[in-house]
Short mmCIF file of C-alpha atoms and ligand atoms in Angstrom, two decimals:
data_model
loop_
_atom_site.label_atom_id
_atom_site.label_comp_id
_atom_site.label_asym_id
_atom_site.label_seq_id
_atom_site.Cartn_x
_atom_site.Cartn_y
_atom_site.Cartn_z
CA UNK J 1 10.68 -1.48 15.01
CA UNK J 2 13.93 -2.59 13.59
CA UNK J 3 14.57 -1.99 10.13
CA UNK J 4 11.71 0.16 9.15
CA UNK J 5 11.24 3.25 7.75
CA UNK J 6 10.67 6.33 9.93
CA UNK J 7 11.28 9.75 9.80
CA UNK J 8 14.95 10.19 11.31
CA UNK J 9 16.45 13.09 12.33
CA UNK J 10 14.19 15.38 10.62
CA UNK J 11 14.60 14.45 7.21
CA UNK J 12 11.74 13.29 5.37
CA UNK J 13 10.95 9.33 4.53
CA UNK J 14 11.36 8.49 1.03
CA UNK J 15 8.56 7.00 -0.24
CA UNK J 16 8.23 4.34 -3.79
CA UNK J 17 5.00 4.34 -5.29
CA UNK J 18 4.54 0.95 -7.37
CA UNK J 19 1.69 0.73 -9.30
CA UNK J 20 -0.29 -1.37 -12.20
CA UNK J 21 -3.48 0.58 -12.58
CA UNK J 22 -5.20 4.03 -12.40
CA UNK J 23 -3.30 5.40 -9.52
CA UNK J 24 -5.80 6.61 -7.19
CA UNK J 25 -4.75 5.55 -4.37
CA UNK J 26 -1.45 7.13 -5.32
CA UNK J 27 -3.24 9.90 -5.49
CA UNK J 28 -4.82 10.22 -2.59
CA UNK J 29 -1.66 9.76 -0.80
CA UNK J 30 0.22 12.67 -2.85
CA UNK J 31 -2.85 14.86 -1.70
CA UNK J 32 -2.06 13.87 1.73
CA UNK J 33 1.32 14.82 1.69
CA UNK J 34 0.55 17.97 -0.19
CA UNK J 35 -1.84 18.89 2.27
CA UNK J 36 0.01 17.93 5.35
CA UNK J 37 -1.84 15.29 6.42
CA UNK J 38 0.67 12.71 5.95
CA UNK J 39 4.04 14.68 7.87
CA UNK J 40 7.47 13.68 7.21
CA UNK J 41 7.64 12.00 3.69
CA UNK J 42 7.32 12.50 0.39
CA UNK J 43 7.32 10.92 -2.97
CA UNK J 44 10.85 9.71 -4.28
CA UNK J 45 9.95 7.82 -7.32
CA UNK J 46 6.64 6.41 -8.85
CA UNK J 47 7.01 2.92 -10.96
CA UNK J 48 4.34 1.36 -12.93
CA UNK J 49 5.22 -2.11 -14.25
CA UNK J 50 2.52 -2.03 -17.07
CA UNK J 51 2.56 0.51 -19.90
CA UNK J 52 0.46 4.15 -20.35
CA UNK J 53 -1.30 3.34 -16.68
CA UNK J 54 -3.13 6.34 -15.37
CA UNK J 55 -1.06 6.21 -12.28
CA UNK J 56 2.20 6.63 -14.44
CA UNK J 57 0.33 9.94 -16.32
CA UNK J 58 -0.98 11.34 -13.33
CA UNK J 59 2.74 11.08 -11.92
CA UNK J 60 3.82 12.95 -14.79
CA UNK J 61 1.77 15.40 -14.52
CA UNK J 62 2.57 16.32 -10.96
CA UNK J 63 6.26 16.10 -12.33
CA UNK J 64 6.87 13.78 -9.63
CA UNK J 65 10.09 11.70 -10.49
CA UNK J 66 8.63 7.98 -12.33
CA UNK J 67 9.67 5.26 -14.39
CA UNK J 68 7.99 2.37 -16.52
CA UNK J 69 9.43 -1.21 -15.70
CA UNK J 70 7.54 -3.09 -17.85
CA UNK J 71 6.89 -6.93 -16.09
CA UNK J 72 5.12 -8.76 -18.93
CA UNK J 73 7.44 -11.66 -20.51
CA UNK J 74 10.23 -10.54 -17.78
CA UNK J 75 11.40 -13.40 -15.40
CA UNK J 76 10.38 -12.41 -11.44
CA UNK J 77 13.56 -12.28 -9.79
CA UNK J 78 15.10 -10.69 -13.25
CA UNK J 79 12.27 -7.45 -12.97
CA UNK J 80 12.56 -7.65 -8.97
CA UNK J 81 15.82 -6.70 -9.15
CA UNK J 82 15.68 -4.08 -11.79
CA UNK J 83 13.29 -2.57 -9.62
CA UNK J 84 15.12 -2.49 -6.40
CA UNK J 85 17.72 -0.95 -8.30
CA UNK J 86 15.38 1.85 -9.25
CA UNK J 87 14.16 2.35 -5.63
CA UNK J 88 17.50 2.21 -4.33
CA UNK J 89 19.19 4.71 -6.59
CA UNK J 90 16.05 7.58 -5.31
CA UNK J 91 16.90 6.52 -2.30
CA UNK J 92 13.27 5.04 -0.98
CA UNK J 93 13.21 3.73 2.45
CA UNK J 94 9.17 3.30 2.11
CA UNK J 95 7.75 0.85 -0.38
CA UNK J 96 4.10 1.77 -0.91
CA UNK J 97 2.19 -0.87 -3.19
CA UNK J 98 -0.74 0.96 -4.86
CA UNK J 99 -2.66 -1.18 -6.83
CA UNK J 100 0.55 -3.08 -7.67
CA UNK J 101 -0.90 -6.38 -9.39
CA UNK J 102 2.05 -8.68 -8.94
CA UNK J 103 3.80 -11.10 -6.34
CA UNK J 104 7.44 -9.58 -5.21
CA UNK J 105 9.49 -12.35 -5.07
CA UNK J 106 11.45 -13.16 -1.27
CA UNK J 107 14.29 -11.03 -2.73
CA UNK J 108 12.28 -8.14 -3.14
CA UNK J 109 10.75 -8.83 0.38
CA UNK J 110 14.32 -8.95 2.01
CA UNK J 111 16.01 -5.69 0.09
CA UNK J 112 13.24 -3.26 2.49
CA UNK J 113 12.67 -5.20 5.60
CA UNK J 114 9.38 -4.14 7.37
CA UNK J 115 9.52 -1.38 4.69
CA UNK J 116 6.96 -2.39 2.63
CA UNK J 117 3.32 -1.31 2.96
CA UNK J 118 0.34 -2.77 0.63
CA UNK J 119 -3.48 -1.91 0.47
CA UNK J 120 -5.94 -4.62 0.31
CA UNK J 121 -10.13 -4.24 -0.15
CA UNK J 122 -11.21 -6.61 2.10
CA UNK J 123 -10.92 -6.85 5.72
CA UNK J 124 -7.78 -9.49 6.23
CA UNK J 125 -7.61 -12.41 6.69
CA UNK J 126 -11.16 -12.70 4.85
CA UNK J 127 -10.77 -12.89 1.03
CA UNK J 128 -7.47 -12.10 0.64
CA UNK J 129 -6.14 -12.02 -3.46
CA UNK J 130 -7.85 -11.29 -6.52
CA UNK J 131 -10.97 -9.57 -6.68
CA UNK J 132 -11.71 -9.12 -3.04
CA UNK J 133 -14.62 -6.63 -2.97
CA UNK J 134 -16.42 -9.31 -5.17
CA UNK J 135 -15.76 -12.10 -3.43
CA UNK J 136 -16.52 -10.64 0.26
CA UNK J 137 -20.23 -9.76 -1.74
CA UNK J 138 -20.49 -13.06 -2.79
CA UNK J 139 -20.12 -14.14 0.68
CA UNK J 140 -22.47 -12.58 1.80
CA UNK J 141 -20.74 -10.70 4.36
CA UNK J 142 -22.35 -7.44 6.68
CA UNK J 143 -19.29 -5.55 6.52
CA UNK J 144 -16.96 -4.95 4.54
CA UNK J 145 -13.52 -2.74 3.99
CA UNK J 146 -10.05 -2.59 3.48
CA UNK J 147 -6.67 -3.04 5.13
CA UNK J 148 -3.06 -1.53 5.15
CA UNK J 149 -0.56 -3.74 6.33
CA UNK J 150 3.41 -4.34 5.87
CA UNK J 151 4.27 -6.61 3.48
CA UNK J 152 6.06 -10.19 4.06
CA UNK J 153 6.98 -13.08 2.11
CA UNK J 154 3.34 -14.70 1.61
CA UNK J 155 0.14 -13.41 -0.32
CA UNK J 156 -1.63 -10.11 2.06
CA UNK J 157 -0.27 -11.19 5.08
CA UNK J 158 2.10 -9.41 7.06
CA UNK J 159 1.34 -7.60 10.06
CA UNK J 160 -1.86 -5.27 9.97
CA UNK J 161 -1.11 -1.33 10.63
CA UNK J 162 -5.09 -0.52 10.27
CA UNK J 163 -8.21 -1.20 8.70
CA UNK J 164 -11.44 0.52 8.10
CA UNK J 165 -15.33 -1.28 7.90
CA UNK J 166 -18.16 -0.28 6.47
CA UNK J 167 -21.88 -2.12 6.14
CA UNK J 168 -22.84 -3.44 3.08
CA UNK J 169 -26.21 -2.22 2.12
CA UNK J 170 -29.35 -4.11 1.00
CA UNK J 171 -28.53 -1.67 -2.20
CA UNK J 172 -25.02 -2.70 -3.00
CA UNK J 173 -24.32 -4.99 -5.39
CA UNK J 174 -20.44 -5.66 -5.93
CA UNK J 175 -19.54 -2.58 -7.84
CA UNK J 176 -21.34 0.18 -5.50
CA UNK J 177 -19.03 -1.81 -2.56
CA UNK J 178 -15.84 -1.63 -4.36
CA UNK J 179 -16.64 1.98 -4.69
CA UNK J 180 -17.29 2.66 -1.45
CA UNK J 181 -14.42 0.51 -0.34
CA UNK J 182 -12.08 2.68 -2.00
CA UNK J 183 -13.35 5.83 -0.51
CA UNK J 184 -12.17 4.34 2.65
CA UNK J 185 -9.28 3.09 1.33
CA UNK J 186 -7.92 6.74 0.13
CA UNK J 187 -8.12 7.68 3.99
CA UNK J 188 -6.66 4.42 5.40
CA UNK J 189 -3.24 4.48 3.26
CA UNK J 190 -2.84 7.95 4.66
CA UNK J 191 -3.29 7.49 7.82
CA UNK J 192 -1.08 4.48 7.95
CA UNK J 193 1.73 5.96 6.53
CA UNK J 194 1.38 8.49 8.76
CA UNK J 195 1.17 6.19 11.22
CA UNK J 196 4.57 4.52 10.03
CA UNK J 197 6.89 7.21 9.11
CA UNK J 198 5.98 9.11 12.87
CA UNK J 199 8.43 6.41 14.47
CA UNK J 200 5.79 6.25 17.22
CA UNK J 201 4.45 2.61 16.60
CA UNK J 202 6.64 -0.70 16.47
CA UNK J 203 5.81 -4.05 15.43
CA UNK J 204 5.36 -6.66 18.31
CA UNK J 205 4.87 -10.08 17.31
CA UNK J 206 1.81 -9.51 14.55
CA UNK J 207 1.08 -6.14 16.44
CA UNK J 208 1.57 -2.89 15.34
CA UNK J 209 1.56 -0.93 18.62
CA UNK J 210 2.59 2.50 20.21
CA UNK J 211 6.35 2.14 21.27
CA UNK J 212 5.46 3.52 24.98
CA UNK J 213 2.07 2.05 25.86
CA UNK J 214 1.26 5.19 28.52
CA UNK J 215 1.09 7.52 25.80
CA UNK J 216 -1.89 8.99 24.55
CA UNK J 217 -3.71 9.22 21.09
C1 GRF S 1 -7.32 -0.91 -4.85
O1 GRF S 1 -8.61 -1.41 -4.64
C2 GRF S 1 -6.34 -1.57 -3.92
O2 GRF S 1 -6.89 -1.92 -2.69
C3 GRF S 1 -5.96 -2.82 -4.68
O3 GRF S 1 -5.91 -2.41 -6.02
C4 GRF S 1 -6.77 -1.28 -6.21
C5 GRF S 1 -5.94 -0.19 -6.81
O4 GRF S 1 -6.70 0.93 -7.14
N1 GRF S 1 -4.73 -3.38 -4.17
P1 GRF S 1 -5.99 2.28 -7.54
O5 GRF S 1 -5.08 1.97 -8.74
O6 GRF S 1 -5.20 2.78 -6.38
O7 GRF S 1 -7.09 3.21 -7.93
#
């Protein structure tokens, strides 16, 4: 897969955590790493572009290396860049949006081709954008979930590296399925890092495949 990130010659991937929100999916990827589920990478820099998020604390707290780029009142391509900078100088060849509440601009896109990785709650291309749990439960939908998939110039739409479904329950109303979305969601970014940084999978067309098709699982 040309361009993207995987873990070369034994050194570890370099991931950059952006974030707007409480973190947990953050988290749950730390975790991973900590506990070897995810092998081969590990946490470069954490960025939150809104003030005193619980993503930013929690970083803080695991004395994991972070920085506050505030976005609000700052011109796109103007914060874009000041973030890219950031990334660059910890030396991040993985972007991983977590909860990161605001377009990139094309730049952004182009600085870490195929190197960008967002989580979505909905199963894509249904209800992509804001509020997806709520809008899939509006639907009316029978199952429900979330997807991890690289990140290209238009709104959740690049190529998909997994998802995970669940049934929504006569019980559920929308906040019981974004919960239960998320639980999901904590498992899927994992694994598809995993997935990424092992080198073993390449993107074909809008396919994210095994690089030699008679291997095994
Ligand atoms: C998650 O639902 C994620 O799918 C979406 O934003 C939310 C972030 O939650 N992109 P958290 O900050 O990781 O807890």
């Amino acid at each position: 897969m040309s361009g993207s990130a995987v873990a070369a010659g034994g050194a570890p991937v370099r991931l950059g955590i952006l974030l707007s929100g409480r973190g947990s999916n953050f988290l749950a990827i730390a975790h991973s790493i900590r506990t070897g589920r995810i092998k081969g990478a590990q946490i470069a820099v954490v960025i939150s572009n809104v003030a005193e998020t619980g993503g930013l604390k929690a970083a803080q707290e695991l004395g994991l290396p972070h920085a506050l780029l505030i976005s609000r009142g700052r011109k796109r391509p103007e914060h874009d860049a000041e973030m890219i900078a950031c990334l660059q100088a910890h030396q991040v060849n993985l972007v991983c949006l977590a909860g990161y509440m605001r377009l990139l601009s094309p730049e952004f896109v182009a600085a870490f081709p195929n190197s960008i990785l967002n989580i979505h709650p909905s199963l894509l291309p249904a209800f992509p954008g804001l509020d997806a749990q709520a809008q899939a439960f509006a639907y009316g939908v029978k199952v429900a979930g979330c997807t991890v998939h690289f990140v290209d110039e238009h709104l959740d739409h690049g190529v998909i590296i997994l998802q995970r479904a669940i049934p929504v329950l006569e019980t559920d109303d929308a906040h019981s399925l974004a919960d239960r979305i998320l639980v999901e969601e904590h498992q899927a970014y994992s694994e598809a890092i995993g997935k990424v940084v092992s080198g073993e999978y390449e993107i074909r067309e809008r396919r994210f495949v095994k690089c030699n098709p008679l291997a095994t699982d």
